[in-house]
Coordinates of C-alpha atoms and ligand atoms in Angstrom, one line a residue:
M20 CA 0.0 0.0 0.0
A21 CA 1.5 3.3 -1.0
A22 CA 1.0 6.7 0.6
N23 CA 0.5 9.8 -1.6
Q24 CA 1.9 13.2 -0.8
S25 CA -0.9 14.1 1.6
G26 CA -0.2 10.9 3.6
V27 CA -3.5 9.2 2.6
D28 CA -3.3 5.6 1.5
S29 CA -3.5 5.6 -2.2
F30 CA -4.7 2.3 -3.8
Q31 CA -7.3 0.8 -5.9
L32 CA -10.2 -1.0 -4.2
F33 CA -10.2 -3.8 -6.8
P34 CA -7.9 -4.6 -9.6
S35 CA -8.7 -3.7 -13.2
A36 CA -9.4 -6.6 -15.5
N37 CA -5.7 -6.6 -16.6
D38 CA -4.3 -6.6 -13.1
N39 CA -2.9 -9.7 -11.5
K40 CA -5.4 -10.5 -8.8
A41 CA -2.9 -12.4 -6.7
Q42 CA -0.5 -9.5 -6.7
L43 CA -3.0 -7.3 -4.8
G44 CA -3.8 -10.0 -2.3
F45 CA -7.6 -10.0 -2.7
S46 CA -7.8 -13.7 -1.8
F47 CA -11.6 -13.9 -2.5
L48 CA -10.9 -12.9 -6.1
D49 CA -8.9 -16.1 -6.5
D50 CA -10.5 -18.3 -9.1
S51 CA -9.2 -21.5 -7.7
P52 CA -11.9 -24.2 -7.1
E53 CA -10.8 -24.9 -3.6
K54 CA -12.0 -21.6 -1.9
P55 CA -12.3 -21.9 1.8
P56 CA -15.9 -21.5 3.1
I57 CA -16.8 -18.0 4.3
P58 CA -16.7 -18.2 8.2
L59 CA -19.6 -17.1 10.3
P60 CA -19.5 -13.3 10.9
P61 CA -18.1 -12.1 14.2
P62 CA -20.7 -11.5 16.9
C63 CA -22.5 -8.1 17.2
L64 CA -21.3 -6.0 20.1
E65 CA -20.9 -2.5 21.3
V66 CA -17.3 -1.4 21.8
L67 CA -16.8 1.0 24.6
L68 CA -14.4 3.9 24.6
S69 CA -12.5 2.2 27.5
Q70 CA -12.0 -0.8 25.2
V71 CA -9.6 1.2 22.9
S72 CA -6.6 -1.1 22.1
S73 CA -3.7 -0.7 24.5
S74 CA -1.4 -2.8 22.4
V75 CA -1.9 -1.3 18.9
K76 CA -1.0 2.4 18.7
P77 CA -1.7 4.1 15.4
T78 CA 0.7 6.6 13.9
L79 CA -1.3 9.9 13.4
E80 CA -1.1 11.9 10.2
P81 CA -3.1 14.8 8.9
V82 CA -5.6 14.6 6.0
N83 CA -6.4 17.8 4.2
L84 CA -9.9 18.0 2.9
D85 CA -10.5 21.2 1.0
G86 CA -9.1 23.4 3.8
L87 CA -10.3 21.2 6.7
T88 CA -7.6 19.1 8.3
L89 CA -8.6 15.9 10.1
L90 CA -6.2 13.5 11.8
K91 CA -6.2 9.8 10.8
G92 CA -4.2 6.9 12.3
R93 CA -2.2 4.3 10.4
V94 CA -2.0 0.7 11.6
S95 CA -1.1 -2.4 9.7
T96 CA -3.4 -5.3 9.0
H97 CA -0.5 -7.5 10.0
E98 CA -0.4 -6.0 13.5
V99 CA -4.2 -6.2 14.0
F100 CA -5.2 -9.3 12.1
A101 CA -1.9 -11.0 11.2
L102 CA -2.8 -10.5 7.5
S103 CA -0.6 -9.0 4.8
N104 CA -1.4 -5.4 4.1
S105 CA -3.5 -5.9 1.0
D106 CA -5.6 -8.7 2.3
L107 CA -9.4 -8.4 2.4
V108 CA -10.8 -11.7 3.7
P109 CA -14.6 -12.1 3.5
G110 CA -16.1 -13.1 6.9
K111 CA -12.9 -12.1 8.7
Y112 CA -11.7 -8.6 7.6
E113 CA -13.5 -6.3 5.2
G114 CA -11.0 -3.5 4.6
G115 CA -11.7 -1.2 7.6
L116 CA -8.1 -0.4 8.4
K117 CA -7.4 1.4 5.2
L118 CA -8.6 4.9 4.3
W119 CA -10.5 4.6 1.0
E120 CA -10.8 7.5 -1.4
G121 CA -14.6 7.5 -1.1
S122 CA -14.6 8.5 2.5
L123 CA -12.7 11.7 1.5
D124 CA -15.2 12.3 -1.3
L125 CA -18.0 11.9 1.2
V126 CA -16.5 14.4 3.7
K127 CA -16.0 17.0 0.9
S128 CA -19.6 16.5 -0.3
L129 CA -20.9 16.9 3.2
Q130 CA -18.9 20.1 3.5
S131 CA -20.3 21.5 0.3
E132 CA -23.9 20.4 1.2
V133 CA -23.5 22.3 4.5
E134 CA -21.9 25.3 2.8
S135 CA -24.7 25.5 0.2
G136 CA -27.4 25.2 2.9
N137 CA -28.7 21.8 1.7
L138 CA -27.6 20.1 4.9
S139 CA -27.4 20.9 8.6
L140 CA -25.8 18.4 10.9
I141 CA -26.7 20.3 14.0
G142 CA -28.7 18.2 16.4
K143 CA -28.9 15.3 14.0
K144 CA -28.6 11.6 14.8
V145 CA -26.0 10.1 12.5
L146 CA -24.9 6.6 11.7
E147 CA -21.8 5.8 9.8
I148 CA -22.0 2.4 8.2
G149 CA -18.8 0.5 7.4
C150 CA -16.9 3.4 9.1
G151 CA -13.3 2.2 9.1
H152 CA -11.4 5.4 9.9
G153 CA -14.7 7.2 10.5
L154 CA -13.8 10.5 9.0
P155 CA -17.4 11.3 7.8
G156 CA -18.7 10.5 11.3
I157 CA -16.0 12.7 12.9
F158 CA -16.9 15.5 10.5
S159 CA -20.6 15.2 11.6
C160 CA -19.5 15.4 15.2
L161 CA -17.5 18.5 14.6
Q162 CA -20.5 20.0 12.8
G163 CA -22.8 19.6 15.8
A164 CA -24.6 16.3 15.4
S165 CA -26.3 15.2 18.6
A166 CA -25.4 11.5 18.2
V167 CA -22.8 9.8 16.0
H168 CA -22.8 6.0 16.0
F169 CA -19.9 4.3 14.1
Q170 CA -20.4 0.7 12.7
D171 CA -17.8 -1.6 11.4
F172 CA -17.7 -5.3 10.7
N173 CA -14.7 -5.8 13.0
S174 CA -14.5 -4.8 16.7
E175 CA -10.7 -4.7 16.2
V176 CA -11.0 -1.9 13.6
L177 CA -13.1 0.1 16.1
Q178 CA -10.6 -0.5 19.0
C179 CA -7.4 0.0 17.0
L180 CA -8.4 2.8 14.6
T181 CA -11.8 4.3 14.8
I182 CA -11.8 5.2 18.5
P183 CA -8.2 6.5 18.3
N184 CA -9.2 8.7 15.3
V185 CA -12.2 10.1 17.1
V186 CA -10.0 10.8 20.2
A187 CA -7.4 12.5 18.0
N188 CA -10.0 14.8 16.5
I189 CA -12.5 15.3 19.3
P190 CA -10.7 15.4 22.7
V191 CA -12.1 13.3 25.6
K192 CA -13.1 15.2 28.7
S193 CA -11.2 13.1 31.3
Q194 CA -7.7 11.7 31.2
S195 CA -9.0 8.3 32.0
L196 CA -11.0 7.0 29.1
A197 CA -14.3 6.6 31.0
A198 CA -16.6 4.0 29.5
D199 CA -19.4 6.2 28.7
A200 CA -20.7 7.8 25.6
K201 CA -20.7 11.3 27.0
S202 CA -17.0 11.4 27.9
W203 CA -16.1 13.5 24.8
D204 CA -15.5 17.1 24.7
T205 CA -18.6 17.5 22.6
D206 CA -22.3 17.3 23.3
A207 CA -22.7 14.4 20.9
E208 CA -23.4 10.9 22.0
V209 CA -20.5 8.9 20.4
R210 CA -20.8 5.1 20.3
F211 CA -19.3 2.2 18.4
F212 CA -20.9 -1.0 17.2
A213 CA -19.4 -4.0 15.5
G214 CA -21.2 -6.6 13.5
D215 CA -22.4 -7.8 10.2
W216 CA -25.0 -5.8 8.3
S217 CA -27.5 -8.7 8.4
E218 CA -27.8 -8.5 12.2
V219 CA -26.2 -5.4 13.6
H220 CA -29.5 -3.6 13.8
Q221 CA -30.3 -5.8 16.8
I222 CA -27.8 -3.8 18.9
L223 CA -28.2 -0.3 17.5
P224 CA -30.0 2.0 20.0
N225 CA -33.2 3.8 19.2
L226 CA -34.4 1.2 16.6
Q227 CA -37.7 -0.4 17.6
T228 CA -37.0 -3.2 15.1
D229 CA -39.9 -5.4 16.3
D230 CA -42.4 -2.7 15.5
L231 CA -40.7 -1.2 12.6
D232 CA -42.2 -1.6 9.2
S233 CA -39.0 -2.5 7.3
N234 CA -40.6 -1.3 4.0
C235 CA -41.3 2.1 5.7
S236 CA -44.5 2.4 3.7
P237 CA -45.7 5.9 2.9
G238 CA -47.8 7.2 5.7
S239 CA -45.9 5.4 8.4
T240 CA -45.3 7.6 11.4
V241 CA -42.2 5.9 12.7
S242 CA -40.0 8.5 14.2
V243 CA -37.1 6.4 15.5
G244 CA -33.9 5.8 13.7
Y245 CA -31.1 8.0 12.3
D246 CA -31.6 11.3 10.5
I247 CA -28.5 10.9 8.5
I248 CA -26.7 7.7 7.4
L249 CA -23.3 7.9 5.9
M250 CA -21.3 5.3 4.1
A251 CA -18.2 5.2 1.9
E252 CA -17.0 2.3 -0.2
T253 CA -19.5 -0.2 1.2
V254 CA -21.2 -1.4 -2.0
Y255 CA -18.4 -3.4 -3.6
S256 CA -19.7 -6.9 -2.9
I257 CA -22.8 -7.8 -4.8
S258 CA -23.8 -10.5 -2.3
A259 CA -23.8 -8.0 0.6
L260 CA -26.0 -5.3 -1.1
P261 CA -29.4 -6.7 0.0
A262 CA -28.4 -6.9 3.7
L263 CA -26.9 -3.4 3.5
Y264 CA -30.1 -2.0 1.9
E265 CA -32.3 -3.8 4.5
L266 CA -30.1 -2.3 7.3
I267 CA -30.5 1.2 5.9
K268 CA -34.3 0.8 5.7
K269 CA -34.4 -0.4 9.3
C270 CA -32.1 2.5 10.5
M271 CA -33.3 5.5 8.5
S272 CA -35.7 7.8 10.3
H273 CA -39.0 8.1 8.3
P274 CA -39.9 10.3 6.5
H275 CA -37.0 12.8 6.6
G276 CA -34.0 10.5 6.9
V277 CA -31.2 10.9 4.3
V278 CA -28.4 8.6 3.2
Y279 CA -25.2 9.9 1.7
M280 CA -23.3 7.2 -0.1
A281 CA -19.8 7.5 -1.7
A282 CA -18.6 4.7 -3.9
K283 CA -16.9 3.7 -7.1
K284 CA -19.4 3.5 -10.0
Y285 CA -18.1 0.0 -10.6
Y286 CA -15.7 -2.3 -8.8
F287 CA -13.8 -4.2 -11.3
G288 CA -13.4 -7.9 -10.5
V289 CA -16.4 -8.2 -8.1
G290 CA -19.2 -6.3 -10.0
G291 CA -20.6 -4.2 -7.2
G292 CA -20.7 -0.4 -7.4
S293 CA -22.8 2.6 -6.8
R294 CA -25.0 2.0 -9.9
R295 CA -25.7 -1.6 -8.9
F296 CA -26.8 -0.4 -5.4
V297 CA -28.9 2.5 -6.8
S298 CA -30.6 0.1 -9.1
L299 CA -31.5 -2.2 -6.2
V300 CA -32.9 0.9 -4.3
E301 CA -34.9 2.1 -7.3
K302 CA -36.4 -1.4 -7.9
D303 CA -37.6 -1.5 -4.3
G304 CA -39.5 1.8 -5.0
V305 CA -39.6 3.4 -1.6
M306 CA -36.6 5.8 -2.0
V307 CA -35.4 8.2 -4.6
A308 CA -31.7 8.5 -5.4
S309 CA -29.9 11.6 -6.7
L310 CA -26.3 12.0 -7.8
I311 CA -24.6 14.9 -6.0
A312 CA -21.0 14.5 -7.0
E313 CA -18.8 12.8 -9.5
V314 CA -15.0 12.4 -9.1
G315 CA -12.6 11.4 -11.9
G316 CA -15.1 11.7 -14.7
G317 CA -13.5 10.4 -17.9
S318 CA -11.4 7.9 -16.1
S319 CA -12.3 4.2 -16.0
N320 CA -12.7 4.3 -12.3
V321 CA -15.3 7.1 -11.7
R322 CA -16.3 7.7 -8.1
E323 CA -19.7 9.1 -7.1
V324 CA -21.6 10.5 -4.2
W325 CA -25.3 9.8 -4.0
K326 CA -28.1 11.0 -1.8
L327 CA -31.0 8.7 -1.0
Q328 CA -34.3 9.8 0.5
F329 CA -37.8 8.4 1.0
K330 CA -40.2 9.3 -1.8
Ligands
SAM418 C1 -13.8 -0.8 1.9 S1 -14.0 -0.6 3.6 C2 -14.4 1.2 3.6 C3 -14.0 1.8 4.9 C4 -14.3 3.3 5.1 N1 -15.7 3.6 4.9 C5 -13.5 4.1 4.1 O1 -14.1 4.5 3.0 O2 -12.4 4.4 4.3 C6 -15.6 -1.3 3.8 C7 -16.2 -1.1 5.2 O3 -17.5 -1.8 5.3 C8 -17.4 -2.7 6.4 N2 -18.2 -3.9 5.9 C9 -18.0 -4.6 4.7 N3 -18.8 -5.6 4.7 C10 -19.5 -5.7 5.8 C11 -20.6 -6.5 6.3 N4 -21.0 -7.5 5.7 N5 -21.1 -6.2 7.5 C12 -20.6 -5.1 8.2 N6 -19.7 -4.3 7.8 C13 -19.1 -4.6 6.6 C14 -16.0 -3.0 6.6 O4 -15.7 -3.4 7.9 C15 -15.3 -1.7 6.3 O5 -15.4 -0.8 7.4

C-alpha cells in the first residue's frame, strides 16, 4: 500500500481486468476451485471507549480536505489481524483499516452540502455504516450532530483505529477514558458498534425493530432511527448489497432520513458499485436517489456520491 503526498493511503479497491489478482492479495478474487468456506461473521457487540486497544498504537497523520484538516491513524493489517497489508478476507476482515478514497469524497460532499445550505448536521442523529477510519462521522460530530454512531464489521477496527481517530479529532473530557458515551468534549453521544449488516440492527440503539415496518411504507409515522446515514466504499460486494439496503431501511428515520453514499461507480473484479446499489434501491421503490458529485469523470474508475431519501 503506498502513501501519496498528503499521507493518505493511495490504492485501488479492486484490480482492473488486466491486473494480476494475486499481486494485490484479494484472496476472494482467486478463481481456484478450492476456496475456503466463508466463516460465520463475528458477533455483534458495542465497543466502549474504554476498550480502545492498549497494544496497537496508530501513527497519526493529517488529511487535508479542501481546507479542513482531520487526523487519521495508520495501523497495519498484520499488526491487528496477522494478514498481509493488501488482504481483504470475507467473513474475517472487510478493509476497515485502510482509508478509502470514497470517504474523503464523502466528507468533501458533506462540506459542500453544508456550505450550500442543503444540509445541517446540528442536532442530527448520524450513523456511519462501514466506518473504518470514521472521518465522515467525525466531521458530523464537529458540525454539531447530537449523536454519532460508528459501525464496522470488526470490533478490532473500532478498537485500534476508529476510536483513536475520534479521540485525536475530538478530545475526551477526562484523562482516563471513562466507558461512557458522554466522555467526549462535545455534546454528541458517540458510540461504536461491531457486527455484520445482516444483524447489527439488533444492537443499534433507538431502533424499535420489532415494531418497525422494514418497508417504511408511505404514511408510516415511525420517528425512530437515524436522521443521516453515511457510508463510503461499502457497495463493492454484490452479495452484501441486499443486507446493506435492508439495514438502511431499518435504521433510517422516516420520512425525513437521508443517506449519503460515496462509492466507485463500478468495482472491477467483483461487480458491485454505486450504480448496482442504486438500481436495487430504485427497484424497491420506496426511496429516490440523486447523484450529487462525480469524481474522476472520464477515467475508467469514476467515483460518485449519491443521496437517498424516502419518496
Ligand atoms: C472498503 S472498507 C471502507 C471503509 C471506510 N468507509 C472508508 O471509506 O475508508 C468497507 C467497510 O465496510 C465494512 N463492511 C464490509 N462488509 C460488511 C458487512 N457484511 N457487515 C458489516 N460491515 C461490513 C468493513 O468493515 C469496512 O469498514
